[in-house]
Coordinates of C-alpha atoms and ligand atoms in Angstrom, one line a residue:
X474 CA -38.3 39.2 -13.6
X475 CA -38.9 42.6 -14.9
X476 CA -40.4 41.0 -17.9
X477 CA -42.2 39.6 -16.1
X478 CA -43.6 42.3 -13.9
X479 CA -44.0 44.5 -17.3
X480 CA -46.8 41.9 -18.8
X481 CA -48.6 42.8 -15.7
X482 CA -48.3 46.7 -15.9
X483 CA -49.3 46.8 -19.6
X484 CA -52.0 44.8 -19.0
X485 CA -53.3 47.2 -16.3
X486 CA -52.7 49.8 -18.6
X487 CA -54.7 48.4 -21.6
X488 CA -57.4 47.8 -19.2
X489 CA -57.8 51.5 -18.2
X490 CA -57.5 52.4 -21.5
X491 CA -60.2 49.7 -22.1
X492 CA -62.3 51.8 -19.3
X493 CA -62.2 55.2 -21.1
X494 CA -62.1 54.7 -24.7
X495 CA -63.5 51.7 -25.2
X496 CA -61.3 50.7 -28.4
X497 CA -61.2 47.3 -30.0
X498 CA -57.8 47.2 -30.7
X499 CA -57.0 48.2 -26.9
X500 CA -59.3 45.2 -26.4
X501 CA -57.9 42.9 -29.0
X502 CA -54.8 43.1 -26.8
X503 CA -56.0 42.7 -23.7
X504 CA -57.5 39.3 -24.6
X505 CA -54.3 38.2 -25.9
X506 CA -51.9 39.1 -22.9
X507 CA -51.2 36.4 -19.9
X508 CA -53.6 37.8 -18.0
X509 CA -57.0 37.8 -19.6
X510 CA -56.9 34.4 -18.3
X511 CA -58.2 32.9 -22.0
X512 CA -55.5 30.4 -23.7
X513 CA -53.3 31.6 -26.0
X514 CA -54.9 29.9 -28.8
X515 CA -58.1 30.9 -28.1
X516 CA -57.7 34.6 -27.9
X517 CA -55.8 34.1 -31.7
X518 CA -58.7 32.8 -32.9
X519 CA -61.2 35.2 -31.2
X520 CA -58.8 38.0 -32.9
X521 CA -58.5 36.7 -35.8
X522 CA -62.6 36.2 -36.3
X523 CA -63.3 40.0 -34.6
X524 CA -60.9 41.8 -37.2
X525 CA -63.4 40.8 -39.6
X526 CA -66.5 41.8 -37.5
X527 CA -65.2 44.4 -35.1
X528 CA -67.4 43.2 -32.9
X529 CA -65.0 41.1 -30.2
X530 CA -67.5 40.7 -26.8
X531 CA -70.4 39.7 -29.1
X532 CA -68.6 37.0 -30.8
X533 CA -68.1 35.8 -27.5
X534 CA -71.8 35.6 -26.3
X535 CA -72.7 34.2 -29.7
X536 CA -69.9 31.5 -29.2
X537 CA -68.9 31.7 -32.6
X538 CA -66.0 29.6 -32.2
X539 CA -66.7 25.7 -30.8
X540 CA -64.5 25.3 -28.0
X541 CA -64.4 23.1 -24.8
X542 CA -66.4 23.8 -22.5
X543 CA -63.3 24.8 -19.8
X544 CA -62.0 27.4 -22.5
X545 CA -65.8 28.7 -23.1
X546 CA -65.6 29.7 -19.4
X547 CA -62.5 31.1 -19.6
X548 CA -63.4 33.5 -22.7
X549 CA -67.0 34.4 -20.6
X550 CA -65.4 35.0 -17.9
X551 CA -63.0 37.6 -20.2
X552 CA -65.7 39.4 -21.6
X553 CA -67.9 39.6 -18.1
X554 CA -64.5 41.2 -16.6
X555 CA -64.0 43.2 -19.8
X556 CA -68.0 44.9 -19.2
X557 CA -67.6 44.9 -15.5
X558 CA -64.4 47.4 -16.1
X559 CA -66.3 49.5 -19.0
X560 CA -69.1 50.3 -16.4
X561 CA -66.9 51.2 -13.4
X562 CA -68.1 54.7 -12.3
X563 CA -67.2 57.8 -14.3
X564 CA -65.8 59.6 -11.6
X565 CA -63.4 56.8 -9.9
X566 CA -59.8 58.1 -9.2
X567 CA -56.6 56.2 -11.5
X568 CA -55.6 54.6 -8.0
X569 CA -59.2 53.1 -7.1
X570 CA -59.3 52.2 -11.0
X571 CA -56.0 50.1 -11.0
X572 CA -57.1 48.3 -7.9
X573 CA -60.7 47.8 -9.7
X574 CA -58.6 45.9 -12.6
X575 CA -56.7 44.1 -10.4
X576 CA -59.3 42.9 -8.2
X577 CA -61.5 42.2 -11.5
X578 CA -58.9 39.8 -12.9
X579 CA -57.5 38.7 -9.3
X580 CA -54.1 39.6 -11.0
X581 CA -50.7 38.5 -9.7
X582 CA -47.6 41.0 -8.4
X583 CA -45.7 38.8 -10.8
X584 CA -45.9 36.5 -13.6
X585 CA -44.6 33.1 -11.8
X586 CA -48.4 33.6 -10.1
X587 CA -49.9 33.8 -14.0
X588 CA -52.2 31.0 -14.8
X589 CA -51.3 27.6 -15.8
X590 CA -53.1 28.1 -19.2
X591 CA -50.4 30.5 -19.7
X592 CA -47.2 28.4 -18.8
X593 CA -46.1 29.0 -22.8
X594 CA -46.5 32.7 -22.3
X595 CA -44.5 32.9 -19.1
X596 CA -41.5 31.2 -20.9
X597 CA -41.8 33.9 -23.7
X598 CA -42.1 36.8 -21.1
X599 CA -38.1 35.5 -20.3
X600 CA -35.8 36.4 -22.7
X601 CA -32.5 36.8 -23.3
X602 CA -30.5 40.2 -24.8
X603 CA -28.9 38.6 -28.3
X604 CA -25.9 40.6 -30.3
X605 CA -27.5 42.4 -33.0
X606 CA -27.3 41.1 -36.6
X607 CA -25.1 42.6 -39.3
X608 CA -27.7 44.5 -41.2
X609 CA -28.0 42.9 -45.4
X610 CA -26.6 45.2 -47.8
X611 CA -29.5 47.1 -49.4
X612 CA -30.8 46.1 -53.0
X613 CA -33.9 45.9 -55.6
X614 CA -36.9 43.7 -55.0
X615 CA -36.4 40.6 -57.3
X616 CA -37.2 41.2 -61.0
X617 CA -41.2 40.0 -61.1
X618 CA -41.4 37.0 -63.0
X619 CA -44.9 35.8 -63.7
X620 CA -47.5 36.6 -65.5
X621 CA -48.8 40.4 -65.4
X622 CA -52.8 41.8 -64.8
X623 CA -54.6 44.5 -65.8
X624 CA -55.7 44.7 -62.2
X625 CA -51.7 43.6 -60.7
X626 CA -50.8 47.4 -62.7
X627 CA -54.2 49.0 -61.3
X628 CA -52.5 48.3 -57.8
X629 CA -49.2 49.1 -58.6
X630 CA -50.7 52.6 -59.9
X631 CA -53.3 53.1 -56.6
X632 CA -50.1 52.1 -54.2
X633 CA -46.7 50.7 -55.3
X634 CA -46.3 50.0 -51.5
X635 CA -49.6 48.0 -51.7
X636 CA -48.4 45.9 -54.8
X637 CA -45.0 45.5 -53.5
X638 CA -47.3 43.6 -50.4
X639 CA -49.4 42.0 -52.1
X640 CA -47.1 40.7 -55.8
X641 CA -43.4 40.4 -54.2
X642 CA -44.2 39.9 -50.6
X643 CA -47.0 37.2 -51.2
X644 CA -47.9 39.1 -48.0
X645 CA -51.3 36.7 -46.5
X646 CA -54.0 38.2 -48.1
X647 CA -57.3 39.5 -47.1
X648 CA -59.3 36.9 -45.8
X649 CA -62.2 38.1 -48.1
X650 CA -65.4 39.7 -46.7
X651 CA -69.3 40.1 -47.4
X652 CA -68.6 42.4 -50.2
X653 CA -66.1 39.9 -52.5
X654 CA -68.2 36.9 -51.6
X655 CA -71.2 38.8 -53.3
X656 CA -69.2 40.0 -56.5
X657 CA -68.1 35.9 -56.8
X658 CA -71.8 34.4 -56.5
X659 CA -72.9 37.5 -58.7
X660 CA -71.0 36.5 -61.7
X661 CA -71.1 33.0 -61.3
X662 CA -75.1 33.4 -61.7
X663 CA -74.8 35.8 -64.7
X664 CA -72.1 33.3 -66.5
X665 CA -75.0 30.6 -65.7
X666 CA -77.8 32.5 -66.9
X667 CA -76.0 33.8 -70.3
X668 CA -74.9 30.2 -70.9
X669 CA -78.7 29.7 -71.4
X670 CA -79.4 32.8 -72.7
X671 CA -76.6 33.8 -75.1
X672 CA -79.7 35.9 -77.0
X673 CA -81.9 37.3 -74.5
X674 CA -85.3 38.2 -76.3
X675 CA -88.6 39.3 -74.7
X676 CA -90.7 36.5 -75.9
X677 CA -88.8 34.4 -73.4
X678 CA -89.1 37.0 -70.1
X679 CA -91.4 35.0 -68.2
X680 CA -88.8 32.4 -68.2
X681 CA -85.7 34.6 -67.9
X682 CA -86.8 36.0 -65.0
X683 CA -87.7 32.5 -63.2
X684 CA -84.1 31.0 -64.2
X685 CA -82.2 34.3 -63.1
X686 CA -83.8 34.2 -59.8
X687 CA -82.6 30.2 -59.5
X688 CA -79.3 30.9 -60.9
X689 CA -78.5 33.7 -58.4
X690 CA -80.0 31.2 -55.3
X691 CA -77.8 28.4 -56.6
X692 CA -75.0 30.7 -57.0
X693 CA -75.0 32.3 -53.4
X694 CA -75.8 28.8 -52.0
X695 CA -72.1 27.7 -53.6
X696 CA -70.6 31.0 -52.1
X697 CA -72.6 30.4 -48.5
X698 CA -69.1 30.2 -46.5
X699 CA -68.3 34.2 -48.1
X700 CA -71.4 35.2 -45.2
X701 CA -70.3 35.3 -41.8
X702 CA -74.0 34.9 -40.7
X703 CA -77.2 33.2 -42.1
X704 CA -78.9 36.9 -41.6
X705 CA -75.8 38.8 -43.4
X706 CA -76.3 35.5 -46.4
X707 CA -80.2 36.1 -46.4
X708 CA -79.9 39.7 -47.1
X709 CA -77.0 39.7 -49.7
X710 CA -79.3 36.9 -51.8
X711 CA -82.4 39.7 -51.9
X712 CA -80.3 42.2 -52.9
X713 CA -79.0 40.4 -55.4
X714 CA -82.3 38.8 -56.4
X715 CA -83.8 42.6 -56.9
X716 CA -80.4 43.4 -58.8
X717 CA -80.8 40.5 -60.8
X718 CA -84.7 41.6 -61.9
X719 CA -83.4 45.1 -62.9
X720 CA -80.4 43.3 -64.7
X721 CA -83.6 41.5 -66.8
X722 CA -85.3 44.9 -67.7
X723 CA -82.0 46.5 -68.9
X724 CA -81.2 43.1 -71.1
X725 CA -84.8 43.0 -72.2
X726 CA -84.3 46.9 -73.2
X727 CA -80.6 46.6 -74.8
X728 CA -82.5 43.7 -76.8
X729 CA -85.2 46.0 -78.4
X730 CA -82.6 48.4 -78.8
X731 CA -79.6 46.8 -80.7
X732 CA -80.0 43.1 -80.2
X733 CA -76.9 41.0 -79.8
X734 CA -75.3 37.8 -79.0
X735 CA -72.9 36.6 -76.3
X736 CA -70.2 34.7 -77.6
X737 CA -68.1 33.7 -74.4
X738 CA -68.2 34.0 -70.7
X739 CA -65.2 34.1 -68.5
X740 CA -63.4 34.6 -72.0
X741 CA -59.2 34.1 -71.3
X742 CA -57.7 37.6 -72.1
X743 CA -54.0 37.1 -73.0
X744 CA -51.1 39.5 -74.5
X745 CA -48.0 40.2 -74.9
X746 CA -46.6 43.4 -74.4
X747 CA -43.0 44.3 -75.4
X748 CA -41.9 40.6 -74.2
X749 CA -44.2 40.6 -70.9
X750 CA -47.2 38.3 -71.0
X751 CA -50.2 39.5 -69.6
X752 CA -54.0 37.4 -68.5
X753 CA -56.8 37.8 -67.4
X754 CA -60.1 36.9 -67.9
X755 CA -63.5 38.7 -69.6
X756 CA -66.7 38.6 -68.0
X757 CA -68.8 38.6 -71.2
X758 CA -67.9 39.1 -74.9
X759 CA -71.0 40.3 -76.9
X760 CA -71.5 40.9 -80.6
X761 CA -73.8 43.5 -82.0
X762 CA -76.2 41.9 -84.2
X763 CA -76.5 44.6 -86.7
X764 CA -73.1 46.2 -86.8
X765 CA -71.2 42.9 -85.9
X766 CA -69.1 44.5 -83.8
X767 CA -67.8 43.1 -80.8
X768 CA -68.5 44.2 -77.0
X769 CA -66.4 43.5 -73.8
X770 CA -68.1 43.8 -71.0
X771 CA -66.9 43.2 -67.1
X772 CA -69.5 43.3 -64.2
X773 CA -68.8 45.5 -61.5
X774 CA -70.1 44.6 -58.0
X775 CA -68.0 47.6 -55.8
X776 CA -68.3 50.6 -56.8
X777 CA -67.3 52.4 -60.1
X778 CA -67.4 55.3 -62.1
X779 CA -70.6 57.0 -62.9
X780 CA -70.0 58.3 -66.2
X781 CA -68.2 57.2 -69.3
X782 CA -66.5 60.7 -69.2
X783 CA -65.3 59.8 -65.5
X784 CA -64.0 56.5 -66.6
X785 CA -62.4 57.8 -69.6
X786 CA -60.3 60.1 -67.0
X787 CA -59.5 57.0 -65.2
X788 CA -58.0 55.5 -68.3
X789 CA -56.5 59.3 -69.0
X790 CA -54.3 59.2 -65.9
X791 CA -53.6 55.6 -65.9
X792 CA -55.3 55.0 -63.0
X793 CA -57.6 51.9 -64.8
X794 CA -56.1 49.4 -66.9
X795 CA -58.7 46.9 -67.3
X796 CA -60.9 47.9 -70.4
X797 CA -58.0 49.1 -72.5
X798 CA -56.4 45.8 -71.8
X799 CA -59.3 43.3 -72.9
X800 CA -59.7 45.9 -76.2
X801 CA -55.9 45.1 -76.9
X802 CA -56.2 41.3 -76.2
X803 CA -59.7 40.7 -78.1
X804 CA -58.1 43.1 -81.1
X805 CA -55.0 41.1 -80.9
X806 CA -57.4 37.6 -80.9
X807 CA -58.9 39.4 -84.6
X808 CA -61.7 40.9 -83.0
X809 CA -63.0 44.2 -84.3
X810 CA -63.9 45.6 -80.8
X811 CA -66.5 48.4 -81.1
X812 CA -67.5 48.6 -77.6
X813 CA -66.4 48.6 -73.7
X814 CA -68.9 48.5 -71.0
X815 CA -68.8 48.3 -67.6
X816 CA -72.4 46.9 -66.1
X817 CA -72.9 48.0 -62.7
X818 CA -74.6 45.2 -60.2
X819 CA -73.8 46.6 -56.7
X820 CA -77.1 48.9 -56.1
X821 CA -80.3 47.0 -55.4
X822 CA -82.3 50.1 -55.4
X823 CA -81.1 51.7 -59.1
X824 CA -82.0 50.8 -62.6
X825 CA -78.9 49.1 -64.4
X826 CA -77.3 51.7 -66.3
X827 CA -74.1 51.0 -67.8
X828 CA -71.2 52.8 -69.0
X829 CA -70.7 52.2 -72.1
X830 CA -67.6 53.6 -74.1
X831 CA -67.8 53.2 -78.1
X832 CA -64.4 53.3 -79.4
X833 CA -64.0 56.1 -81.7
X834 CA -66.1 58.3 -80.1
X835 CA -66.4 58.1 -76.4
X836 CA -63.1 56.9 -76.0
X837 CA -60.4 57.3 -79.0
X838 CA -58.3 54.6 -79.7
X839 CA -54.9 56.7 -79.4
X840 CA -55.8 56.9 -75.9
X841 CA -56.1 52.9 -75.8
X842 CA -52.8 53.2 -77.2
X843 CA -51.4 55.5 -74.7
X844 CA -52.9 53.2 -71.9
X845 CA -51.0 50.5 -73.8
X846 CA -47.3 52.1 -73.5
X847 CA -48.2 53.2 -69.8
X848 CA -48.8 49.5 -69.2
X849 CA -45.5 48.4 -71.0
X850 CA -43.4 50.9 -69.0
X851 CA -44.9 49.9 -65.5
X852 CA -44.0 46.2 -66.7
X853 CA -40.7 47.4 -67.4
X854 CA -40.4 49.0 -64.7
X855 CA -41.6 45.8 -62.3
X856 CA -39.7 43.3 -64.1
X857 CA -36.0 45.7 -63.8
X858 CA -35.4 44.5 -60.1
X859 CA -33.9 48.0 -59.4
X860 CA -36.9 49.2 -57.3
X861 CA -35.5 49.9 -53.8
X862 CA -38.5 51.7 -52.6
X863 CA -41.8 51.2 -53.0
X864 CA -43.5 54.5 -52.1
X865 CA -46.7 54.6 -50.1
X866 CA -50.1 56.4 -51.9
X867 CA -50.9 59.9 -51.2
X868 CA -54.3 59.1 -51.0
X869 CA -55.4 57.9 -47.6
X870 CA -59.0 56.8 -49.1
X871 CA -56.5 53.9 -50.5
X872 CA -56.2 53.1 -47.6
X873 CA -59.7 52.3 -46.3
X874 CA -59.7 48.8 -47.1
X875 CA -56.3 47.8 -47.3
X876 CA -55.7 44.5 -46.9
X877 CA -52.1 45.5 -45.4
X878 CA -53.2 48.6 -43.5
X879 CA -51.7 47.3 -40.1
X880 CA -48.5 46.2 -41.6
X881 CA -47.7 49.5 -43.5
X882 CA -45.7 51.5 -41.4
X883 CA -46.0 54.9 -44.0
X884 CA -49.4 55.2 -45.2
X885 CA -50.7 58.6 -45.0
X886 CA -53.0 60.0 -42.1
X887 CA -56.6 59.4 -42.8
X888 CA -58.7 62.4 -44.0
X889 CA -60.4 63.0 -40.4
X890 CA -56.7 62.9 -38.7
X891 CA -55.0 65.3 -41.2
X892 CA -55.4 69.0 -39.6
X893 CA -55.8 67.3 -36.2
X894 CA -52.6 67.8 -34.4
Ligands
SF4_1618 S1 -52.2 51.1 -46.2 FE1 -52.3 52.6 -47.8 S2 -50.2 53.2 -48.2 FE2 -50.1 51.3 -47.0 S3 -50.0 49.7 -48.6 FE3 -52.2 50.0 -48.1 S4 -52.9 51.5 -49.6 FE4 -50.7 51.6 -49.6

C-alpha cells in the first residue's frame, strides 16, 4: 500500500518540479508514471522519440507517433495538464500548488483508484522484499575476440569506459541522428560521383557539376529515414549540395595542380598486427599522376582538425589512429603511400581545404611506426581479459554526445558544473 501511495507522492513531486524548472527529464518522468493518465506503452514511445528531439509537448501536438484515437486523447490531455501546471501563478504557496496538481490530474489518495490503462503498472507498484543475491566473484572482461578498428582503439583511447559500453557490453547503441545520417548520404554521393569520375578534369565541369548535384539528391533520398523531419531533410540536402559545388572547385583545382587518379572507393583496409587482425575500410585511394605515388584519403563530415600540425599531434598522443592505420595496411598491400589527407565536408559556408600530411615531411614515418606499436599494445591490452576496470575520461567534452551518457554512473562533471558547488 505504501507503494502504492509513493507513485502518487513522486508524481506530485515531479509535477512541482515540472512547475519551476521546467526540465525535460523531470517531464520525461512524469509522462511515464501511473498517473499521467497516458498508457504505458505510449509514454515509452513518446520517450523514446523526445530523447532525440528534446522537444516532448511538441511531439505531442505534432502527433508524431500514429496512435488510436482513445490514446491520442489521453497524451493531449497529458500535455494540456502538463502547460496548465507550467503557467500556474508565480507566487502560489507549495500547499495551493499540490492541490493545483492534484486537481489538474483529478489524482487518487491511492493507487487502487489509478486508471484502468494502468492495471500493469499497479501490479508492478506491489512488490515483494526478496533475499539478496550472493554477489559473483570479481574478474576481467572477456578477452575481445573479433576483429579490431582504427576507430574501436580511437574509443578505447577517448574513453575506455565508453569502449568497454559500446565493444564488450554490445550496450544498444545510439539510434543515430541528423548529423550521422548526413556523413552516410555524403559519402555514398562522392563514392558515386568518383565512380564516374575516377580523373576529374576541367574540360568536363559543366557536367561534373550537374551529376554531383544528382548524386548527392539520390544519395540523401536513400538516407531520407536519417531526418526526423522533411524541413530538417530539406535543409541537410542544400547544405550538402553547396558543399558538394565547393568540393568541385577544390577537385577542379587539385587537377590543375598535380592531377591524379582514383583507384578504389570504399577500398577494404586489413592488417595484422602482432597476431590481431585489424579492418576497416578507405574512403578513396588516389594516385598522383606524376609522382605515382599513392594517396589515402577519408572524408570527414563532423568536425576535425584544422591543421596538419594539429592532426599530427593527434597521431603524437595516440589520440587518432585512423590515417596511420590505412598507411600501414595500403603499405602492407605494396603500395608506396606518399600522402594522407583528410577532406573536410561538414561546413557549407567554407572553401574545401584539406589536410594533407606528406609522409616524410609533414608527418615522419617513425611516428607512423610509433602509432603502429601504440596500436599493438592497446590490442594487447583488450585481448588479455585482465581489465577489471575500465576507467572513465577526464574529459567531460567526451561526454557531450555520448551515446551511453545516462548509463555511466562516473563520468566527470561537465565544464559549466565543475567550480559550481
Ligand atoms: S559519458 Fe563520458 S565517461 Fe561515460 S562512457 Fe561516455 S564518454 Fe566515457
Amino acid at each position: 500500500m505504501r507503494a502504492r501511495s509513493a507513485v502518487v507522492g513522486s508524481f506530485v513531486e515531479d509535477a512541482l518540479s515540472w512547475y519551476r524548472t521546467g526540465a525535460q527529464a523531470t517531464l520525461l518522468r512524469l509522462l511515464r508514471s501511473p498517473c499521467s493518465g497516458v498508457p504505458h506503452d505510449v509514454a515509452a514511445a513518446y520517450a523514446t522519440l523526445a530523447r532525440r528531439t528534446s522537444d516532448l509537448l511538441e511531439q505531442i501536438d505534432r502527433g508524431q507517433l500514429a496512435l488510436p484515437s482513445e490514446d491520442r486523447d489521453r497524451v493531449l490531455a497529458f500535455a494540456q495538464r502538463m502547460r496548465r501546471i507550467r503557467s500556474l501563478p508565480a507566487d502560489l504557496q507549495e500547499r495551493a500548488l499540490r492541490d493545483a496538481v492534484v486537481q489538474t490530474f483529478s489524482l487518487p489518495s491511492t493507487a487502487e483508484e489509478l486508471p484502468e490503462a494502468h492495471a500493469v503498472d499497479r501490479e508492478r507498484a506491489e512488490f515483494e522484499l526478496a533475499d539478496p543475491l550472493t554477489p559473483e566473484p570479481a574478474s576481467g572482461v572477456a578477452a575481445w575476440q573479433k576483429h579490431f578498428s582504427a576507430s574501436a582503439l580511437n574509443t578505447y583511447a577517448e574513453c575506455a569506459r565508453k569502449w568497454f559500453f559500446k565493444y564488450a557490453c554490445a550496450a544498444v547503441e545510439d539510434p543515430g541522428s541528423a548529423a550521422s545520417a548526413y556523413g552516410s548520404a555524403f559519402h555514398l554521393a562522392l563514392e558515386d560521383f568518383h565512380g564516374e569520375f575516377p580523373r576529374p578534369a576541367g574540360a568536363q565541369e559543366p557536367l561534373m557539376r550537374r551529376r554531383i548535384r544528382e548524386y548527392v539528391t539520390w544519395a540523401f533520398e536513400r538516407n531520407r529515414d536519417g531526418f526526423e523531419t522533411p524541413v530538417e531533410f530539406e535543409l541537410q540536402v542544400r547544405r550538402a549540395q553547396r558543399t558538394a559545388a565547393r568540393y568541385i572547385d577544390w577537385l577542379l583545382a587539385q587537377e590543375r595542380e598535380a592531377p591524379f587518379e582514383v583507384l578504389g572507393r570504399e577500398v577494404a583496409a586489413e592488417l595484422v598486427l602482432d597476431g590481431h587482425p585489424f579492418v576497416g575500410y578507405i574512403d578513396r585511394l588516389d594516385r598522383d599522376e606524376r609522382s605515382g605515388g599513392i594517396g589515402v584519403v577519408d572524408y570527414k563530415t563532423g568536425s576535425i582538425a584544422m591543421t596538419p600540425a594539429e592532426y599530427c599531434n593527434q597521431v603524437r598522443r595516440f589520440r587518432d589512429f585512423q590515417l596511420p592505420f590505412y598507411y600501414w595496411a595500403r603499405t602492407a598491400a605494396g603500395d608506396r603511400v606518399t600522402r594522407l589527407l583528410l577532406i573536410p565536408l561538414k561546413d557549407a559556408l567554407l572553401d574545401v581545404r584539406p589536410i594533407v600530411l606528406r609522409v616524410g615531411a609533414n608527418i615522419a614515418v617513425a611516428e607512423l611506426e610509433r602509432s603502429r606499436s601504440r596500436m599493438i599494445e592497446l590490442s594487447d591490452e583488450l585481448a588479455s581479459g585482465k581489465i577489471e576496470t575500465f576507467k572513465s575520461t577526464k574529459d567531460p567534452s567526451a561526454c557531450v554526445f555520448c551515446a551511453y551518457a545516462a548509463a555511466c554512473t562516473t563520468k566527470p562533471p561537465a565544464e559549466g558544473q565543475r567550480f559550481a558547488s
